[in-house]
Amino acid sequence: MVAKMRIMSKELVEAFRFICTVDFWIMAVLWTFSLLASYWQFFSHGLFGRIVSFPRNANIEVPLRPLCIITGATSGLGAAAAYALSKEGFIVVLVGRSAHRLSERVAEICKHNKDAHLKAFQADISSIESILHFRCSLEQWLLESNMHASVQLLINNAGMLATSCRITAEGFDEMMATNYMGPFFLTKHLLPLLRNSPVPSRIVNVTSFTHRSVCLLLFSYELHRRLRLESSCHVSILAVDPGVVKTSIMREVPPYLSYTAFAFLTAMGLLDSPEGAVNSVLDAALAPPEISGVYFFGGKGRTINSSSVSYDTGLARELWATSCDLFLEAQLSAKSISSSVQR
C-alpha cells in the first residue's frame, strides 16, 4: 500500500512538472485548437457544402502481387494497416525498431490470416544509417526471393511524441528525425523502386491534426507537384489524417495526463481505436491511381483541405531544397563510412 502511494505521488509530481512546461501548453492549447478546427471543417462541409470523397479502387488483375511497406508496423495504426492490407492481398513488409515486437506482430497477423504474405525488417526511421541498411536489405531480399524489383505502396506511418529534446547519433532532433526527416529520406531512397513498378504505385504519408506544423504535408504536396512534371511517372502521393487514435504515441506523457486526455476525447466521441481509424489509411492506400496530392480525413474516402500554410509553394520549395541537401550529405557520409570500413 505504501509503495503504491509512493508511485502515485511520483506520477502526480511528474504530471505537475510537465504541466509547467511549454510543451504541455503547445499540446493542450494549440493541438486542441488544431483538432477542433479539423473536425469543424469536416462537419461544416457536410452541413453547408459538399465533402469530396473517393471510392476505393476495385480489385483488378495485375501482373504481380503488390508489395506494401509500412513503417511503425509493430503496434497501433501501423499494425492495423499491416493486417488489413494483408487481407487485401498485398505482400506486406513490416518495418519497426524492435525485432521482438516485429516477430510478435507477424505471428499475430498470420494467426488471423492464414494467407498472409509478410516480411519483417528491423529499422529505426530516425536513423539515416538504419534507413540505408533497410534499403539494401530490402533490395537483397527482393533479388533472393526472385521478386520484381519494385514497390507498389509505401506507408510512412512511424511517428513519435517526445516530451524532451533528444539528439540522434547523426545530430538531429529525434522527434523531427522520426516524424519528418526519416519519411523524407526513406521515400527518396525507395522512389526508384516505386518508379520501377509495372502498375501505378503510391506513397501514403500518415499525418495528424497537428498538421499545422506542416513539414510532412509541405513535402507531400511538393513531391506531388514534382512527380506530375514527369510525363511517364505513375507514382501518386497522398496524405491521411486518421483522427485521434488510442495508440502508444503518448507513452512519454505522464499517465495521469494521458488518461485524462483520452477520457476527454472519449466523452466528445472523437477517440478511435486503431482498427477503426485504419479505414482512413485504407481509403488513401486503395484510392484510384489517378488520385494524388489530396488530404484524406474522416473515413469513407472523404477529403478536406489542410492548413493554408501547408499549400505555400515557396515554403515547400525551401523545405525541399534543405531536405535534399541533408539527403546528399547523408549519402556522402554513408559512402565515406563504408569506404573506411572496407579499408
Coordinates of C-alpha atoms in Angstrom, one line a residue:
M1 CA 0.0 0.0 0.0
V2 CA 2.8 2.4 0.9
A3 CA 4.7 1.5 -2.2
K4 CA 1.6 2.2 -4.3
M5 CA 1.1 5.5 -2.7
R6 CA 4.7 6.5 -3.4
I7 CA 4.2 5.6 -7.1
M8 CA 1.0 7.7 -7.3
S9 CA 2.8 10.6 -5.6
K10 CA 5.7 10.3 -8.0
E11 CA 3.3 10.3 -11.0
L12 CA 1.4 13.3 -9.7
V13 CA 4.7 15.3 -9.3
E14 CA 5.7 14.2 -12.8
A15 CA 2.4 15.4 -14.2
F16 CA 2.6 18.7 -12.4
R17 CA 6.1 19.3 -13.7
F18 CA 5.0 18.6 -17.2
I19 CA 2.1 21.0 -16.9
C20 CA 4.6 23.7 -16.1
T21 CA 6.4 23.2 -19.4
V22 CA 5.9 24.9 -22.8
D23 CA 5.5 21.5 -24.5
F24 CA 2.4 20.8 -22.4
W25 CA 0.7 24.1 -23.4
I26 CA 1.5 23.5 -27.0
M27 CA -0.3 20.2 -26.7
A28 CA -3.1 21.4 -24.5
V29 CA -3.9 24.6 -26.4
L30 CA -2.5 24.6 -30.0
W31 CA -3.2 20.9 -30.6
T32 CA -6.7 21.1 -29.2
F33 CA -7.4 24.1 -31.5
S34 CA -6.0 22.2 -34.5
L35 CA -8.0 19.1 -33.7
L36 CA -11.3 21.0 -33.3
A37 CA -10.5 23.1 -36.4
S38 CA -10.1 19.9 -38.5
Y39 CA -13.4 18.4 -37.2
W40 CA -15.2 21.7 -37.7
Q41 CA -14.1 21.9 -41.3
F42 CA -15.1 18.3 -41.8
F43 CA -18.6 18.7 -40.2
S44 CA -19.3 22.1 -41.7
H45 CA -18.6 20.8 -45.2
G46 CA -21.1 18.1 -44.5
L47 CA -23.7 20.6 -43.3
F48 CA -23.1 23.6 -45.6
G49 CA -21.2 22.3 -48.5
R50 CA -20.0 19.1 -50.2
I51 CA -17.4 16.7 -48.9
V52 CA -15.2 15.4 -51.7
S53 CA -14.8 11.6 -51.4
F54 CA -13.1 8.9 -53.5
P55 CA -14.1 5.2 -53.7
R56 CA -11.6 2.5 -53.0
N57 CA -10.1 1.1 -56.2
A58 CA -11.8 -2.2 -57.2
N59 CA -9.7 -5.3 -57.3
I60 CA -8.3 -5.8 -60.8
E61 CA -5.9 -8.3 -62.3
V62 CA -2.3 -7.2 -62.1
P63 CA 0.9 -8.8 -63.4
L64 CA 2.3 -9.3 -59.9
R65 CA 1.2 -9.5 -56.2
P66 CA 1.5 -5.9 -54.9
L67 CA 4.1 -5.2 -52.3
C68 CA 3.5 -2.7 -49.5
I69 CA 6.0 -1.3 -47.0
I70 CA 4.6 0.0 -43.6
T71 CA 6.8 1.8 -41.1
G72 CA 5.9 1.8 -37.4
A73 CA 4.2 -1.5 -38.0
T74 CA 4.7 -3.1 -34.6
S75 CA 1.7 -1.6 -32.9
G76 CA -1.3 0.8 -33.2
L77 CA -2.2 2.1 -36.6
G78 CA 0.7 0.5 -38.4
A79 CA -0.1 -2.9 -37.1
A80 CA -3.8 -2.5 -38.0
A81 CA -2.8 -1.4 -41.6
A82 CA -0.5 -4.3 -42.0
Y83 CA -3.2 -6.8 -41.1
A84 CA -5.8 -5.0 -43.3
L85 CA -3.6 -4.8 -46.3
S86 CA -2.6 -8.5 -45.9
K87 CA -6.3 -9.2 -46.2
E88 CA -6.4 -7.1 -49.4
G89 CA -3.8 -9.4 -51.0
F90 CA -0.6 -7.3 -50.5
I91 CA 2.8 -8.7 -49.6
V92 CA 3.3 -6.6 -46.5
V93 CA 6.8 -5.6 -45.4
L94 CA 6.6 -4.6 -41.7
V95 CA 9.3 -2.1 -40.5
G96 CA 9.9 -1.4 -36.9
R97 CA 12.6 -0.8 -34.3
S98 CA 12.1 -3.9 -32.2
A99 CA 12.9 -7.3 -33.7
H100 CA 10.9 -9.0 -30.9
R101 CA 7.8 -6.9 -31.4
L102 CA 8.0 -7.4 -35.2
S103 CA 8.1 -11.2 -34.6
E104 CA 5.1 -11.0 -32.4
R105 CA 3.2 -8.9 -34.9
V106 CA 3.9 -11.2 -37.8
A107 CA 2.8 -14.2 -35.7
E108 CA -0.4 -12.4 -34.7
I109 CA -1.3 -11.4 -38.3
C110 CA -0.6 -14.9 -39.5
K111 CA -2.8 -16.3 -36.8
H112 CA -5.8 -14.3 -38.1
N113 CA -4.9 -14.5 -41.8
K114 CA -3.5 -17.8 -42.9
D115 CA -2.9 -16.5 -46.4
A116 CA -0.8 -13.5 -45.3
H117 CA 2.5 -12.9 -47.1
L118 CA 4.7 -11.0 -44.7
K119 CA 8.3 -9.9 -44.2
A120 CA 9.8 -8.0 -41.3
F121 CA 12.8 -5.7 -41.2
Q122 CA 14.2 -4.1 -38.1
A123 CA 15.0 -0.4 -38.8
D124 CA 15.0 2.9 -37.0
I125 CA 13.4 5.6 -39.1
S126 CA 15.1 8.3 -37.1
S127 CA 18.5 7.0 -38.2
I128 CA 19.8 7.7 -41.8
E129 CA 22.3 4.8 -41.4
S130 CA 19.4 2.4 -40.5
I131 CA 17.3 3.6 -43.5
L132 CA 20.2 2.9 -45.8
H133 CA 20.7 -0.6 -44.3
F134 CA 17.0 -1.3 -44.7
R135 CA 17.0 -0.3 -48.4
C136 CA 20.0 -2.6 -49.1
S137 CA 18.4 -5.4 -47.2
L138 CA 15.1 -4.9 -49.0
E139 CA 16.7 -5.0 -52.4
Q140 CA 18.7 -8.1 -51.5
W141 CA 15.5 -9.8 -50.3
L142 CA 13.7 -9.0 -53.5
L143 CA 16.6 -10.4 -55.5
E144 CA 17.0 -13.6 -53.5
S145 CA 13.2 -14.2 -53.5
N146 CA 13.1 -13.8 -57.3
M147 CA 10.6 -11.0 -56.9
H148 CA 10.1 -8.0 -59.2
A149 CA 12.4 -5.1 -58.1
S150 CA 9.6 -2.7 -57.3
V151 CA 7.3 -1.4 -54.6
Q152 CA 3.7 -0.7 -55.1
L153 CA 2.8 1.0 -51.8
L154 CA 4.8 2.9 -49.2
I155 CA 3.0 3.9 -46.0
N156 CA 5.1 6.3 -43.9
N157 CA 3.4 5.7 -40.6
A158 CA 6.1 5.8 -37.9
G159 CA 5.9 8.7 -35.6
M160 CA 6.7 9.7 -32.0
L161 CA 5.7 12.3 -29.4
A162 CA 8.7 13.3 -27.3
T163 CA 8.4 15.3 -24.1
S164 CA 12.0 16.2 -24.1
C165 CA 14.7 17.2 -26.6
R166 CA 16.9 14.3 -27.6
I167 CA 19.6 14.3 -30.3
T168 CA 20.2 11.3 -32.6
A169 CA 23.7 10.0 -33.3
E170 CA 23.6 11.9 -36.5
G171 CA 22.9 15.2 -34.8
F172 CA 19.2 15.7 -35.4
D173 CA 16.3 16.2 -33.0
E174 CA 14.9 12.7 -32.6
M175 CA 11.2 13.7 -33.0
M176 CA 11.9 15.7 -36.1
A177 CA 14.1 12.9 -37.5
T178 CA 11.3 10.3 -36.9
N179 CA 8.3 12.4 -38.0
Y180 CA 9.7 14.2 -41.0
M181 CA 13.3 13.6 -42.0
G182 CA 13.0 9.8 -41.8
P183 CA 10.0 9.7 -44.1
F184 CA 11.7 12.1 -46.5
F185 CA 14.9 10.1 -46.6
L186 CA 13.1 6.7 -46.9
T187 CA 10.9 8.0 -49.7
K188 CA 13.8 9.3 -51.6
H189 CA 15.7 6.0 -51.3
L190 CA 12.6 4.0 -52.3
L191 CA 11.5 6.2 -55.2
P192 CA 13.5 4.1 -57.8
L193 CA 11.6 1.0 -56.7
L194 CA 8.3 2.8 -56.8
R195 CA 9.0 4.2 -60.2
N196 CA 10.0 0.7 -61.4
S197 CA 6.6 -0.7 -60.6
P198 CA 4.8 -2.1 -63.7
V199 CA 1.5 -0.9 -62.2
P200 CA 0.7 2.5 -60.6
S201 CA 2.4 2.9 -57.3
R202 CA 1.7 5.1 -54.3
I203 CA 3.1 6.8 -51.2
V204 CA 0.8 7.5 -48.2
N205 CA 2.1 9.9 -45.6
V206 CA 0.2 9.5 -42.3
T207 CA 0.0 12.8 -40.5
S208 CA -2.4 14.1 -37.9
F209 CA -4.5 17.0 -36.6
T210 CA -1.2 18.6 -35.7
H211 CA -0.6 19.2 -39.4
R212 CA -0.4 22.9 -38.8
S213 CA 3.3 22.2 -38.1
V214 CA 3.1 21.2 -41.8
C215 CA 6.5 19.7 -42.6
L216 CA 5.2 16.4 -43.8
L217 CA 2.4 18.0 -45.8
L218 CA 4.7 20.5 -47.5
F219 CA 6.9 17.6 -48.5
S220 CA 3.8 15.6 -49.7
Y221 CA 2.4 18.3 -51.9
E222 CA 5.8 19.3 -53.3
L223 CA 6.6 15.7 -54.2
H224 CA 3.2 15.5 -55.9
R225 CA 3.9 18.6 -58.0
R226 CA 7.3 17.3 -59.0
L227 CA 6.1 13.8 -59.9
R228 CA 3.3 15.4 -62.1
L229 CA 6.0 17.1 -64.2
E230 CA 7.3 13.6 -65.2
S231 CA 5.2 12.6 -68.1
S232 CA 5.9 8.9 -67.7
C233 CA 5.6 8.8 -63.9
H234 CA 2.8 6.7 -62.4
V235 CA 3.7 7.3 -58.7
S236 CA 1.0 9.1 -56.7
I237 CA 1.3 10.6 -53.2
L238 CA -1.5 11.2 -50.6
A239 CA -1.6 12.4 -47.0
V240 CA -4.0 11.0 -44.5
D241 CA -5.2 12.1 -41.0
P242 CA -6.7 9.1 -39.2
G243 CA -8.1 11.4 -36.4
V244 CA -7.4 10.9 -32.7
V245 CA -6.3 7.3 -32.3
K246 CA -5.7 5.5 -29.0
T247 CA -2.1 4.3 -29.5
S248 CA 1.1 4.2 -27.6
I249 CA 2.3 7.5 -29.1
M250 CA 1.6 9.3 -25.8
R251 CA 3.7 6.9 -23.8
E252 CA 6.1 9.7 -22.7
V253 CA 3.2 11.8 -21.4
P254 CA 2.7 11.4 -17.6
P255 CA 0.0 8.7 -17.1
Y256 CA -2.5 11.0 -15.3
L257 CA -2.4 13.4 -18.2
S258 CA -2.7 10.8 -20.9
Y259 CA -5.6 9.1 -19.1
T260 CA -7.4 12.5 -18.7
A261 CA -6.9 13.4 -22.4
F262 CA -8.2 10.0 -23.5
A263 CA -11.2 10.3 -21.2
F264 CA -12.0 13.8 -22.5
L265 CA -11.7 12.7 -26.2
T266 CA -13.8 9.6 -25.5
A267 CA -16.5 11.8 -23.9
M268 CA -16.5 14.0 -27.0
G269 CA -16.8 10.9 -29.3
L270 CA -13.5 11.7 -31.0
L271 CA -11.3 8.9 -29.8
D272 CA -11.0 6.0 -32.2
S273 CA -9.3 2.6 -32.0
P274 CA -6.5 1.6 -34.4
E275 CA -8.9 -0.9 -36.0
G276 CA -11.4 1.8 -36.7
A277 CA -9.1 4.6 -37.7
V278 CA -7.2 2.4 -40.1
N279 CA -10.1 2.9 -42.6
S280 CA -8.8 6.4 -43.4
V281 CA -5.4 4.9 -44.2
L282 CA -7.0 2.2 -46.4
D283 CA -9.1 4.9 -48.2
A284 CA -5.8 6.6 -49.2
A285 CA -3.9 3.4 -50.0
L286 CA -6.7 2.0 -52.2
A287 CA -8.0 5.2 -53.8
P288 CA -8.0 5.2 -57.7
P289 CA -4.4 5.5 -59.0
E290 CA -5.1 8.9 -60.7
I291 CA -5.8 10.5 -57.3
S292 CA -2.8 12.3 -55.9
G293 CA -1.9 15.4 -53.8
V294 CA -5.0 15.3 -51.6
Y295 CA -5.6 15.0 -47.8
F296 CA -7.9 12.2 -46.6
F297 CA -9.7 12.7 -43.3
G298 CA -12.7 11.1 -41.6
G299 CA -13.0 7.8 -43.4
K300 CA -15.4 6.7 -46.2
G301 CA -12.9 8.1 -48.8
R302 CA -13.5 11.7 -47.6
T303 CA -11.0 14.5 -48.0
I304 CA -10.6 18.1 -46.6
N305 CA -8.2 20.9 -47.2
S306 CA -5.2 21.0 -44.8
S307 CA -4.0 24.3 -43.2
S308 CA -3.4 27.1 -45.6
V309 CA 0.4 27.3 -44.9
S310 CA 0.7 23.6 -46.0
Y311 CA -0.1 24.8 -49.6
D312 CA 2.6 27.5 -49.6
T313 CA 4.6 26.5 -52.6
G314 CA 7.5 28.9 -51.8
L315 CA 7.9 27.4 -48.3
A316 CA 7.6 23.9 -49.8
R317 CA 10.4 24.5 -52.3
E318 CA 12.7 25.9 -49.5
L319 CA 12.0 22.9 -47.3
W320 CA 12.5 20.5 -50.3
A321 CA 15.9 22.1 -51.1
T322 CA 17.1 22.0 -47.5
S323 CA 15.9 18.4 -47.1
C324 CA 17.7 17.4 -50.4
D325 CA 20.9 19.0 -49.2
L326 CA 20.7 17.0 -46.0
F327 CA 19.9 13.9 -48.0
L328 CA 23.0 14.3 -50.2
E329 CA 25.2 15.0 -47.2
A330 CA 23.9 11.8 -45.6
Q331 CA 24.7 9.8 -48.7
L332 CA 28.2 11.2 -48.9
S333 CA 28.7 10.5 -45.2
A334 CA 27.5 6.9 -45.6
K335 CA 29.8 6.3 -48.5
S336 CA 32.7 7.7 -46.6
I337 CA 32.0 5.5 -43.6
S338 CA 31.5 2.5 -45.9
S339 CA 34.9 3.1 -47.6
S340 CA 36.7 3.5 -44.2
V341 CA 35.2 0.1 -43.1
Q342 CA 36.3 -1.6 -46.3
R343 CA 39.9 -0.4 -45.9

